[in-house]
């Protein structure tokens, strides 16, 4: 359970889902699902000594490569050449964390000296030295979530946690297939089970929900926070990422939900358990004022019976939302994204596109012809454009 479904369309327009299994399942390797034929098959075995137990996987659409993540390494499978490439992703990340800890250790030491001048504490010095000695080969990334950001960004962004403070990191895979720690998401708490999605039309990366450790580090508590940042350009590492926690809260906290982006600017939350009544909510990211963001409840609900927390959700090119439930036997259903969008949100988009249609006509149609276009014709164009998007 808990697999991450990866979607790909080949050169002939055939659509497939790929699922990476772990060593606790009957079939070990990558499974392929033919959407048109509704058939599963064993696609490829893992390379020797590679048995990933994490499932924050994704597809690099431009390169047509599957990225299968593990704690210390990951495998890249090229769908064109049918070849594996293995990468040790943590080496560069380890070096970055060592530098950060040396800086933090120096800062803490100076602070201690300013408070207790000329006093030497060998215990404190030993603890600080132990913090700095981070072995890259031992560094493990857990709870991975990844997202491919399509053109013009063409990057893979990853969220993961480690045992090294500040514990939860926003990472980028560079050209050498190494993790690069990005600035902007400075959290001092451990997080797990969070969800992330990228919204291409507005170029915003969203992370929400999951669980965080309590102040004593003894138990996990559900979180309902929503984090957002703008991805303006590729490799904006110099400027950092402007992560901010929104005033908006999830309808229900925790990690038993799925989140996807449809039409490039609408976030869809799908709750998967009876406790949350399998409700579905939508968030419009085209709303200019983030203080006015709100989740709008859909009239649709998730259709499967019982608790379906081991369900993965993926959006295809037609903006159909496919749900694959791995709880017991594999269940598959398709939700029409246009039917999920609440009526009040459709009305808002309709009004936006009416304005766009009038502007398009004024700019591209000769003035004499435009003057003869009735208001009804302009509205018809607006409705047509709106239906294309919703």
PDB file of C-alpha atoms in Angstrom, residues 83-366:
ATOM      1  CA  UNK A  83      17.868   1.335 -19.144  1.00  0.00           C
ATOM      2  CA  UNK A  84      18.407   1.942 -15.403  1.00  0.00           C
ATOM      3  CA  UNK A  85      20.720   4.574 -13.909  1.00  0.00           C
ATOM      4  CA  UNK A  86      21.456   4.565 -10.184  1.00  0.00           C
ATOM      5  CA  UNK A  87      22.323   7.713  -8.226  1.00  0.00           C
ATOM      6  CA  UNK A  88      23.538   8.415  -4.695  1.00  0.00           C
ATOM      7  CA  UNK A  89      21.543  11.557  -4.122  1.00  0.00           C
ATOM      8  CA  UNK A  90      22.566  12.526  -0.592  1.00  0.00           C
ATOM      9  CA  UNK A  91      26.245  13.463  -0.975  1.00  0.00           C
ATOM     10  CA  UNK A  92      25.762  17.126  -1.900  1.00  0.00           C
ATOM     11  CA  UNK A  93      22.953  17.467   0.611  1.00  0.00           C
ATOM     12  CA  UNK A  94      25.236  16.105   3.337  1.00  0.00           C
ATOM     13  CA  UNK A  95      27.898  18.705   2.548  1.00  0.00           C
ATOM     14  CA  UNK A  96      25.311  21.488   2.687  1.00  0.00           C
ATOM     15  CA  UNK A  97      23.992  20.286   6.031  1.00  0.00           C
ATOM     16  CA  UNK A  98      27.517  20.087   7.454  1.00  0.00           C
ATOM     17  CA  UNK A  99      28.162  23.697   6.468  1.00  0.00           C
ATOM     18  CA  UNK A 100      24.853  24.784   7.992  1.00  0.00           C
ATOM     19  CA  UNK A 101      25.571  22.958  11.226  1.00  0.00           C
ATOM     20  CA  UNK A 102      29.072  24.441  11.469  1.00  0.00           C
ATOM     21  CA  UNK A 103      27.542  27.886  11.056  1.00  0.00           C
ATOM     22  CA  UNK A 104      24.875  27.099  13.647  1.00  0.00           C
ATOM     23  CA  UNK A 105      27.459  25.611  16.019  1.00  0.00           C
ATOM     24  CA  UNK A 106      29.618  28.703  15.677  1.00  0.00           C
ATOM     25  CA  UNK A 107      26.600  30.930  16.316  1.00  0.00           C
ATOM     26  CA  UNK A 108      25.562  28.897  19.378  1.00  0.00           C
ATOM     27  CA  UNK A 109      29.142  28.924  20.705  1.00  0.00           C
ATOM     28  CA  UNK A 110      29.410  32.700  20.340  1.00  0.00           C
ATOM     29  CA  UNK A 111      26.057  33.056  22.104  1.00  0.00           C
ATOM     30  CA  UNK A 112      27.266  30.844  24.976  1.00  0.00           C
ATOM     31  CA  UNK A 113      30.526  32.796  25.269  1.00  0.00           C
ATOM     32  CA  UNK A 114      28.636  36.068  25.433  1.00  0.00           C
ATOM     33  CA  UNK A 115      26.564  34.714  28.314  1.00  0.00           C
ATOM     34  CA  UNK A 116      29.323  32.899  30.223  1.00  0.00           C
ATOM     35  CA  UNK A 117      32.593  34.573  29.388  1.00  0.00           C
ATOM     36  CA  UNK A 118      35.770  32.474  29.404  1.00  0.00           C
ATOM     37  CA  UNK A 119      34.013  29.341  30.712  1.00  0.00           C
ATOM     38  CA  UNK A 120      34.870  26.013  29.026  1.00  0.00           C
ATOM     39  CA  UNK A 121      32.273  23.252  28.858  1.00  0.00           C
ATOM     40  CA  UNK A 122      33.815  20.040  27.398  1.00  0.00           C
ATOM     41  CA  UNK A 123      30.424  18.285  27.290  1.00  0.00           C
ATOM     42  CA  UNK A 124      28.883  21.057  25.174  1.00  0.00           C
ATOM     43  CA  UNK A 125      31.869  21.065  22.827  1.00  0.00           C
ATOM     44  CA  UNK A 126      31.634  17.302  22.348  1.00  0.00           C
ATOM     45  CA  UNK A 127      27.901  17.505  21.557  1.00  0.00           C
ATOM     46  CA  UNK A 128      28.502  20.282  19.033  1.00  0.00           C
ATOM     47  CA  UNK A 129      31.272  18.298  17.330  1.00  0.00           C
ATOM     48  CA  UNK A 130      28.995  15.252  17.074  1.00  0.00           C
ATOM     49  CA  UNK A 131      26.338  17.380  15.382  1.00  0.00           C
ATOM     50  CA  UNK A 132      28.768  18.495  12.677  1.00  0.00           C
ATOM     51  CA  UNK A 133      30.096  15.040  11.809  1.00  0.00           C
ATOM     52  CA  UNK A 134      27.408  14.036   9.296  1.00  0.00           C
ATOM     53  CA  UNK A 135      28.428  11.099   7.115  1.00  0.00           C
ATOM     54  CA  UNK A 136      26.962  11.485   3.635  1.00  0.00           C
ATOM     55  CA  UNK A 137      26.855   7.731   3.120  1.00  0.00           C
ATOM     56  CA  UNK A 138      24.704   7.351   6.252  1.00  0.00           C
ATOM     57  CA  UNK A 139      22.345  10.259   5.635  1.00  0.00           C
ATOM     58  CA  UNK A 140      18.809   8.992   5.028  1.00  0.00           C
ATOM     59  CA  UNK A 141      15.889  10.899   3.537  1.00  0.00           C
ATOM     60  CA  UNK A 142      12.518   9.647   4.715  1.00  0.00           C
ATOM     61  CA  UNK A 143       8.898  10.419   3.924  1.00  0.00           C
ATOM     62  CA  UNK A 144       9.758  11.587   0.430  1.00  0.00           C
ATOM     63  CA  UNK A 145       7.233  13.460  -1.675  1.00  0.00           C
ATOM     64  CA  UNK A 146       8.218  14.620  -5.151  1.00  0.00           C
ATOM     65  CA  UNK A 147       6.712  16.617  -7.992  1.00  0.00           C
ATOM     66  CA  UNK A 148       7.777  17.250 -11.560  1.00  0.00           C
ATOM     67  CA  UNK A 149       7.415  20.906 -12.555  1.00  0.00           C
ATOM     68  CA  UNK A 150       6.821  21.007 -16.336  1.00  0.00           C
ATOM     69  CA  UNK A 151       8.192  23.483 -18.896  1.00  0.00           C
ATOM     70  CA  UNK A 152       9.446  26.121 -18.652  1.00  0.00           C
ATOM     71  CA  UNK A 153      10.671  24.968 -15.199  1.00  0.00           C
ATOM     72  CA  UNK A 154      11.503  21.301 -16.005  1.00  0.00           C
ATOM     73  CA  UNK A 155      12.637  20.432 -12.496  1.00  0.00           C
ATOM     74  CA  UNK A 156      11.961  17.747  -9.900  1.00  0.00           C
ATOM     75  CA  UNK A 157      11.298  19.119  -6.427  1.00  0.00           C
ATOM     76  CA  UNK A 158      11.353  16.901  -3.352  1.00  0.00           C
ATOM     77  CA  UNK A 159      10.247  17.201   0.257  1.00  0.00           C
ATOM     78  CA  UNK A 160      11.920  14.880   2.764  1.00  0.00           C
ATOM     79  CA  UNK A 161      12.806  14.660   6.426  1.00  0.00           C
ATOM     80  CA  UNK A 162      16.035  13.613   8.130  1.00  0.00           C
ATOM     81  CA  UNK A 163      17.287  13.325  11.695  1.00  0.00           C
ATOM     82  CA  UNK A 164      19.336  16.478  11.191  1.00  0.00           C
ATOM     83  CA  UNK A 165      17.716  19.793  12.266  1.00  0.00           C
ATOM     84  CA  UNK A 166      15.728  21.603  10.967  1.00  0.00           C
ATOM     85  CA  UNK A 167      14.510  18.139   9.970  1.00  0.00           C
ATOM     86  CA  UNK A 168      12.139  18.827   7.044  1.00  0.00           C
ATOM     87  CA  UNK A 169      13.693  20.001   3.786  1.00  0.00           C
ATOM     88  CA  UNK A 170      12.701  21.372   0.402  1.00  0.00           C
ATOM     89  CA  UNK A 171      15.122  19.829  -2.115  1.00  0.00           C
ATOM     90  CA  UNK A 172      15.903  20.094  -5.802  1.00  0.00           C
ATOM     91  CA  UNK A 173      17.409  17.402  -8.011  1.00  0.00           C
ATOM     92  CA  UNK A 174      20.228  19.030  -9.955  1.00  0.00           C
ATOM     93  CA  UNK A 175      21.750  17.969 -13.288  1.00  0.00           C
ATOM     94  CA  UNK A 176      24.018  15.488 -11.485  1.00  0.00           C
ATOM     95  CA  UNK A 177      21.007  13.873  -9.814  1.00  0.00           C
ATOM     96  CA  UNK A 178      22.009  15.134  -6.381  1.00  0.00           C
ATOM     97  CA  UNK A 179      19.765  16.703  -3.764  1.00  0.00           C
ATOM     98  CA  UNK A 180      20.291  20.439  -3.323  1.00  0.00           C
ATOM     99  CA  UNK A 181      18.863  21.964  -0.150  1.00  0.00           C
ATOM    100  CA  UNK A 182      16.774  24.999  -1.066  1.00  0.00           C
ATOM    101  CA  UNK A 183      16.258  28.077   1.070  1.00  0.00           C
ATOM    102  CA  UNK A 184      12.913  29.312   2.264  1.00  0.00           C
ATOM    103  CA  UNK A 185      11.264  26.388   4.060  1.00  0.00           C
ATOM    104  CA  UNK A 186      12.922  26.644   7.472  1.00  0.00           C
ATOM    105  CA  UNK A 187      10.910  24.347   9.694  1.00  0.00           C
ATOM    106  CA  UNK A 188      12.219  23.128  13.028  1.00  0.00           C
ATOM    107  CA  UNK A 189       9.674  20.328  13.327  1.00  0.00           C
ATOM    108  CA  UNK A 190       9.584  16.853  11.841  1.00  0.00           C
ATOM    109  CA  UNK A 191       6.780  16.345   9.338  1.00  0.00           C
ATOM    110  CA  UNK A 192       5.433  13.196   7.708  1.00  0.00           C
ATOM    111  CA  UNK A 193       2.546  12.226   5.466  1.00  0.00           C
ATOM    112  CA  UNK A 194       2.243  15.719   3.958  1.00  0.00           C
ATOM    113  CA  UNK A 195       0.943  16.123   0.411  1.00  0.00           C
ATOM    114  CA  UNK A 196       2.321  18.306  -2.344  1.00  0.00           C
ATOM    115  CA  UNK A 197       1.239  19.386  -5.815  1.00  0.00           C
ATOM    116  CA  UNK A 198       2.345  21.876  -8.435  1.00  0.00           C
ATOM    117  CA  UNK A 199      -0.081  24.224 -10.165  1.00  0.00           C
ATOM    118  CA  UNK A 200       1.372  25.010 -13.584  1.00  0.00           C
ATOM    119  CA  UNK A 201      -0.882  27.886 -14.693  1.00  0.00           C
ATOM    120  CA  UNK A 202      -0.022  29.995 -11.650  1.00  0.00           C
ATOM    121  CA  UNK A 203       3.431  28.429 -11.000  1.00  0.00           C
ATOM    122  CA  UNK A 204       2.765  27.718  -7.348  1.00  0.00           C
ATOM    123  CA  UNK A 205       3.996  24.744  -5.325  1.00  0.00           C
ATOM    124  CA  UNK A 206       1.708  23.686  -2.485  1.00  0.00           C
ATOM    125  CA  UNK A 207       2.402  21.494   0.568  1.00  0.00           C
ATOM    126  CA  UNK A 208      -0.318  20.688   3.069  1.00  0.00           C
ATOM    127  CA  UNK A 209      -1.521  18.439   5.867  1.00  0.00           C
ATOM    128  CA  UNK A 210       0.339  15.453   7.217  1.00  0.00           C
ATOM    129  CA  UNK A 211       1.468  15.026  10.790  1.00  0.00           C
ATOM    130  CA  UNK A 212       4.067  16.713  12.981  1.00  0.00           C
ATOM    131  CA  UNK A 213       5.740  15.638  16.191  1.00  0.00           C
ATOM    132  CA  UNK A 214       4.473  17.102  19.420  1.00  0.00           C
ATOM    133  CA  UNK A 215       6.710  19.301  21.550  1.00  0.00           C
ATOM    134  CA  UNK A 216       7.991  16.269  23.471  1.00  0.00           C
ATOM    135  CA  UNK A 217       8.834  14.278  20.326  1.00  0.00           C
ATOM    136  CA  UNK A 218       6.834  11.306  21.625  1.00  0.00           C
ATOM    137  CA  UNK A 219       3.811  11.202  19.309  1.00  0.00           C
ATOM    138  CA  UNK A 220       2.513  12.496  15.992  1.00  0.00           C
ATOM    139  CA  UNK A 221      -0.384  14.917  15.774  1.00  0.00           C
ATOM    140  CA  UNK A 222      -2.468  15.790  12.721  1.00  0.00           C
ATOM    141  CA  UNK A 223      -1.617  19.050  10.963  1.00  0.00           C
ATOM    142  CA  UNK A 224      -4.006  21.153   8.883  1.00  0.00           C
ATOM    143  CA  UNK A 225      -1.583  23.822   7.651  1.00  0.00           C
ATOM    144  CA  UNK A 226      -1.267  24.872   4.003  1.00  0.00           C
ATOM    145  CA  UNK A 227       2.086  26.138   2.675  1.00  0.00           C
ATOM    146  CA  UNK A 228       2.587  27.864  -0.666  1.00  0.00           C
ATOM    147  CA  UNK A 229       5.506  29.252  -2.662  1.00  0.00           C
ATOM    148  CA  UNK A 230       6.003  30.814  -6.092  1.00  0.00           C
ATOM    149  CA  UNK A 231       8.269  29.060  -8.588  1.00  0.00           C
ATOM    150  CA  UNK A 232       9.063  31.966 -10.877  1.00  0.00           C
ATOM    151  CA  UNK A 233      11.920  30.414 -12.850  1.00  0.00           C
ATOM    152  CA  UNK A 234      14.150  27.382 -13.039  1.00  0.00           C
ATOM    153  CA  UNK A 235      16.909  27.102 -10.421  1.00  0.00           C
ATOM    154  CA  UNK A 236      15.914  30.197  -8.447  1.00  0.00           C
ATOM    155  CA  UNK A 237      18.284  29.100  -5.677  1.00  0.00           C
ATOM    156  CA  UNK A 238      19.968  32.479  -5.319  1.00  0.00           C
ATOM    157  CA  UNK A 239      16.762  34.264  -4.431  1.00  0.00           C
ATOM    158  CA  UNK A 240      15.325  31.330  -2.489  1.00  0.00           C
ATOM    159  CA  UNK A 241      11.693  30.280  -2.326  1.00  0.00           C
ATOM    160  CA  UNK A 242       9.103  32.479  -0.648  1.00  0.00           C
ATOM    161  CA  UNK A 243       7.342  29.805   1.379  1.00  0.00           C
ATOM    162  CA  UNK A 244       4.516  31.163   3.507  1.00  0.00           C
ATOM    163  CA  UNK A 245       1.941  29.480   5.673  1.00  0.00           C
ATOM    164  CA  UNK A 246      -1.511  30.555   4.588  1.00  0.00           C
ATOM    165  CA  UNK A 247      -4.249  31.657   6.927  1.00  0.00           C
ATOM    166  CA  UNK A 248      -6.304  28.998   5.167  1.00  0.00           C
ATOM    167  CA  UNK A 249      -6.623  25.634   6.953  1.00  0.00           C
ATOM    168  CA  UNK A 250      -7.546  22.210   5.584  1.00  0.00           C
ATOM    169  CA  UNK A 251     -11.151  21.107   6.214  1.00  0.00           C
ATOM    170  CA  UNK A 252      -9.676  18.075   8.035  1.00  0.00           C
ATOM    171  CA  UNK A 253      -6.084  17.615   9.173  1.00  0.00           C
ATOM    172  CA  UNK A 254      -3.908  14.511   8.896  1.00  0.00           C
ATOM    173  CA  UNK A 255      -2.662  12.497   5.962  1.00  0.00           C
ATOM    174  CA  UNK A 256      -5.644  10.425   4.765  1.00  0.00           C
ATOM    175  CA  UNK A 257      -6.438  12.528   1.718  1.00  0.00           C
ATOM    176  CA  UNK A 258      -5.184  13.107  -1.804  1.00  0.00           C
ATOM    177  CA  UNK A 259      -4.385  16.430  -3.441  1.00  0.00           C
ATOM    178  CA  UNK A 260      -4.080  17.146  -7.175  1.00  0.00           C
ATOM    179  CA  UNK A 261      -4.095  20.151  -9.473  1.00  0.00           C
ATOM    180  CA  UNK A 262      -6.627  20.419 -12.312  1.00  0.00           C
ATOM    181  CA  UNK A 263      -6.811  23.011 -15.081  1.00  0.00           C
ATOM    182  CA  UNK A 264      -3.500  24.405 -13.834  1.00  0.00           C
ATOM    183  CA  UNK A 265      -4.955  26.590 -11.081  1.00  0.00           C
ATOM    184  CA  UNK A 266      -7.521  24.599  -9.083  1.00  0.00           C
ATOM    185  CA  UNK A 267      -6.422  22.400  -6.179  1.00  0.00           C
ATOM    186  CA  UNK A 268      -8.669  19.400  -5.487  1.00  0.00           C
ATOM    187  CA  UNK A 269      -8.692  17.720  -2.055  1.00  0.00           C
ATOM    188  CA  UNK A 270     -10.172  14.219  -1.917  1.00  0.00           C
ATOM    189  CA  UNK A 271     -10.738  12.728   1.537  1.00  0.00           C
ATOM    190  CA  UNK A 272     -10.497   8.955   1.624  1.00  0.00           C
ATOM    191  CA  UNK A 273     -12.052   7.832   4.916  1.00  0.00           C
ATOM    192  CA  UNK A 274     -15.558   7.606   6.316  1.00  0.00           C
ATOM    193  CA  UNK A 275     -14.530   9.866   9.226  1.00  0.00           C
ATOM    194  CA  UNK A 276     -14.260  12.767   6.759  1.00  0.00           C
ATOM    195  CA  UNK A 277     -17.337  11.505   4.854  1.00  0.00           C
ATOM    196  CA  UNK A 278     -15.133  11.181   1.737  1.00  0.00           C
ATOM    197  CA  UNK A 279     -15.773  14.831   0.961  1.00  0.00           C
ATOM    198  CA  UNK A 280     -14.123  16.674  -1.929  1.00  0.00           C
ATOM    199  CA  UNK A 281     -13.055  20.328  -1.814  1.00  0.00           C
ATOM    200  CA  UNK A 282     -11.655  22.777  -4.373  1.00  0.00           C
ATOM    201  CA  UNK A 283      -9.342  25.769  -3.973  1.00  0.00           C
ATOM    202  CA  UNK A 284      -9.018  28.489  -6.638  1.00  0.00           C
ATOM    203  CA  UNK A 285      -5.420  29.751  -6.865  1.00  0.00           C
ATOM    204  CA  UNK A 286      -6.357  32.440  -9.390  1.00  0.00           C
ATOM    205  CA  UNK A 287      -7.861  34.363  -6.503  1.00  0.00           C
ATOM    206  CA  UNK A 288      -5.490  37.340  -6.220  1.00  0.00           C
ATOM    207  CA  UNK A 289      -5.742  37.912  -2.474  1.00  0.00           C
ATOM    208  CA  UNK A 290      -4.352  34.893  -0.620  1.00  0.00           C
ATOM    209  CA  UNK A 291      -6.103  36.100   2.522  1.00  0.00           C
ATOM    210  CA  UNK A 292      -9.394  35.319   0.760  1.00  0.00           C
ATOM    211  CA  UNK A 293      -8.478  31.773  -0.243  1.00  0.00           C
ATOM    212  CA  UNK A 294     -11.099  29.243   0.772  1.00  0.00           C
ATOM    213  CA  UNK A 295     -11.900  25.578   0.173  1.00  0.00           C
ATOM    214  CA  UNK A 296     -15.263  25.173  -1.536  1.00  0.00           C
ATOM    215  CA  UNK A 297     -17.080  21.901  -0.966  1.00  0.00           C
ATOM    216  CA  UNK A 298     -18.041  19.900  -4.042  1.00  0.00           C
ATOM    217  CA  UNK A 299     -21.350  18.105  -4.432  1.00  0.00           C
ATOM    218  CA  UNK A 300     -19.339  15.025  -5.459  1.00  0.00           C
ATOM    219  CA  UNK A 301     -17.808  12.570  -2.974  1.00  0.00           C
ATOM    220  CA  UNK A 302     -15.216   9.838  -3.282  1.00  0.00           C
ATOM    221  CA  UNK A 303     -17.164   6.798  -4.590  1.00  0.00           C
ATOM    222  CA  UNK A 304     -15.444   3.780  -2.974  1.00  0.00           C
ATOM    223  CA  UNK A 305     -16.884   2.198   0.158  1.00  0.00           C
ATOM    224  CA  UNK A 306     -14.984   1.869   3.436  1.00  0.00           C
ATOM    225  CA  UNK A 307     -11.714   3.534   4.405  1.00  0.00           C
ATOM    226  CA  UNK A 308      -9.474   3.963   1.345  1.00  0.00           C
ATOM    227  CA  UNK A 309      -6.423   5.676   2.824  1.00  0.00           C
ATOM    228  CA  UNK A 310      -4.088   3.652   0.567  1.00  0.00           C
ATOM    229  CA  UNK A 311      -5.437   5.344  -2.550  1.00  0.00           C
ATOM    230  CA  UNK A 312      -3.264   7.222  -5.023  1.00  0.00           C
ATOM    231  CA  UNK A 313      -4.732   9.904  -7.252  1.00  0.00           C
ATOM    232  CA  UNK A 314      -3.290  11.099 -10.557  1.00  0.00           C
ATOM    233  CA  UNK A 315      -4.511  13.505 -13.255  1.00  0.00           C
ATOM    234  CA  UNK A 316      -4.196  12.655 -16.960  1.00  0.00           C
ATOM    235  CA  UNK A 317      -3.918  15.032 -19.886  1.00  0.00           C
ATOM    236  CA  UNK A 318      -7.709  15.185 -20.299  1.00  0.00           C
ATOM    237  CA  UNK A 319      -7.986  16.404 -16.680  1.00  0.00           C
ATOM    238  CA  UNK A 320      -9.608  13.138 -15.686  1.00  0.00           C
ATOM    239  CA  UNK A 321      -8.812  12.228 -12.082  1.00  0.00           C
ATOM    240  CA  UNK A 322      -7.872   8.547 -11.754  1.00  0.00           C
ATOM    241  CA  UNK A 323      -8.039   6.960  -8.294  1.00  0.00           C
ATOM    242  CA  UNK A 324      -6.216   3.685  -7.613  1.00  0.00           C
ATOM    243  CA  UNK A 325      -7.067   2.020  -4.301  1.00  0.00           C
ATOM    244  CA  UNK A 326      -4.448  -0.483  -3.073  1.00  0.00           C
ATOM    245  CA  UNK A 327      -6.097  -1.370   0.249  1.00  0.00           C
ATOM    246  CA  UNK A 328      -6.863  -5.012  -0.604  1.00  0.00           C
ATOM    247  CA  UNK A 329      -7.501  -5.665  -4.258  1.00  0.00           C
ATOM    248  CA  UNK A 330      -6.710  -2.836  -6.653  1.00  0.00           C
ATOM    249  CA  UNK A 331      -9.736  -0.636  -7.277  1.00  0.00           C
ATOM    250  CA  UNK A 332      -9.812   1.928 -10.070  1.00  0.00           C
ATOM    251  CA  UNK A 333     -12.274   4.729 -10.719  1.00  0.00           C
ATOM    252  CA  UNK A 334     -12.237   7.909 -12.815  1.00  0.00           C
ATOM    253  CA  UNK A 335     -13.633  11.229 -11.620  1.00  0.00           C
ATOM    254  CA  UNK A 336     -14.585  13.935 -14.113  1.00  0.00           C
ATOM    255  CA  UNK A 337     -12.789  17.071 -12.961  1.00  0.00           C
ATOM    256  CA  UNK A 338     -15.383  19.344 -14.576  1.00  0.00           C
ATOM    257  CA  UNK A 339     -18.146  17.679 -12.531  1.00  0.00           C
ATOM    258  CA  UNK A 340     -16.190  18.076  -9.295  1.00  0.00           C
ATOM    259  CA  UNK A 341     -15.778  21.873  -9.575  1.00  0.00           C
ATOM    260  CA  UNK A 342     -18.491  23.560  -7.435  1.00  0.00           C
ATOM    261  CA  UNK A 343     -21.069  25.743  -9.191  1.00  0.00           C
ATOM    262  CA  UNK A 344     -19.917  28.967  -7.513  1.00  0.00           C
ATOM    263  CA  UNK A 345     -16.351  28.377  -8.734  1.00  0.00           C
ATOM    264  CA  UNK A 346     -17.563  27.635 -12.283  1.00  0.00           C
ATOM    265  CA  UNK A 347     -19.499  30.888 -12.249  1.00  0.00           C
ATOM    266  CA  UNK A 348     -16.389  32.780 -11.169  1.00  0.00           C
ATOM    267  CA  UNK A 349     -14.370  31.248 -14.019  1.00  0.00           C
ATOM    268  CA  UNK A 350     -17.164  31.927 -16.492  1.00  0.00           C
ATOM    269  CA  UNK A 351     -17.102  35.624 -15.639  1.00  0.00           C
ATOM    270  CA  UNK A 352     -13.341  35.712 -16.014  1.00  0.00           C
ATOM    271  CA  UNK A 353     -13.519  34.104 -19.457  1.00  0.00           C
ATOM    272  CA  UNK A 354     -16.314  36.397 -20.607  1.00  0.00           C
ATOM    273  CA  UNK A 355     -13.940  39.296 -20.044  1.00  0.00           C
ATOM    274  CA  UNK A 356     -11.175  37.424 -21.868  1.00  0.00           C
ATOM    275  CA  UNK A 357     -13.470  36.685 -24.813  1.00  0.00           C
ATOM    276  CA  UNK A 358     -14.432  40.318 -25.239  1.00  0.00           C
ATOM    277  CA  UNK A 359     -10.781  41.335 -25.037  1.00  0.00           C
ATOM    278  CA  UNK A 360      -9.837  38.671 -27.597  1.00  0.00           C
ATOM    279  CA  UNK A 361     -12.504  39.904 -30.006  1.00  0.00           C
ATOM    280  CA  UNK A 362     -11.456  43.536 -29.642  1.00  0.00           C
ATOM    281  CA  UNK A 363      -7.815  42.710 -30.287  1.00  0.00           C
ATOM    282  CA  UNK A 364      -8.088  40.153 -33.079  1.00  0.00           C
ATOM    283  CA  UNK A 365     -11.292  40.991 -34.965  1.00  0.00           C
ATOM    284  CA  UNK A 366     -11.509  43.973 -37.296  1.00  0.00           C
TER     285      UNK A 366
END
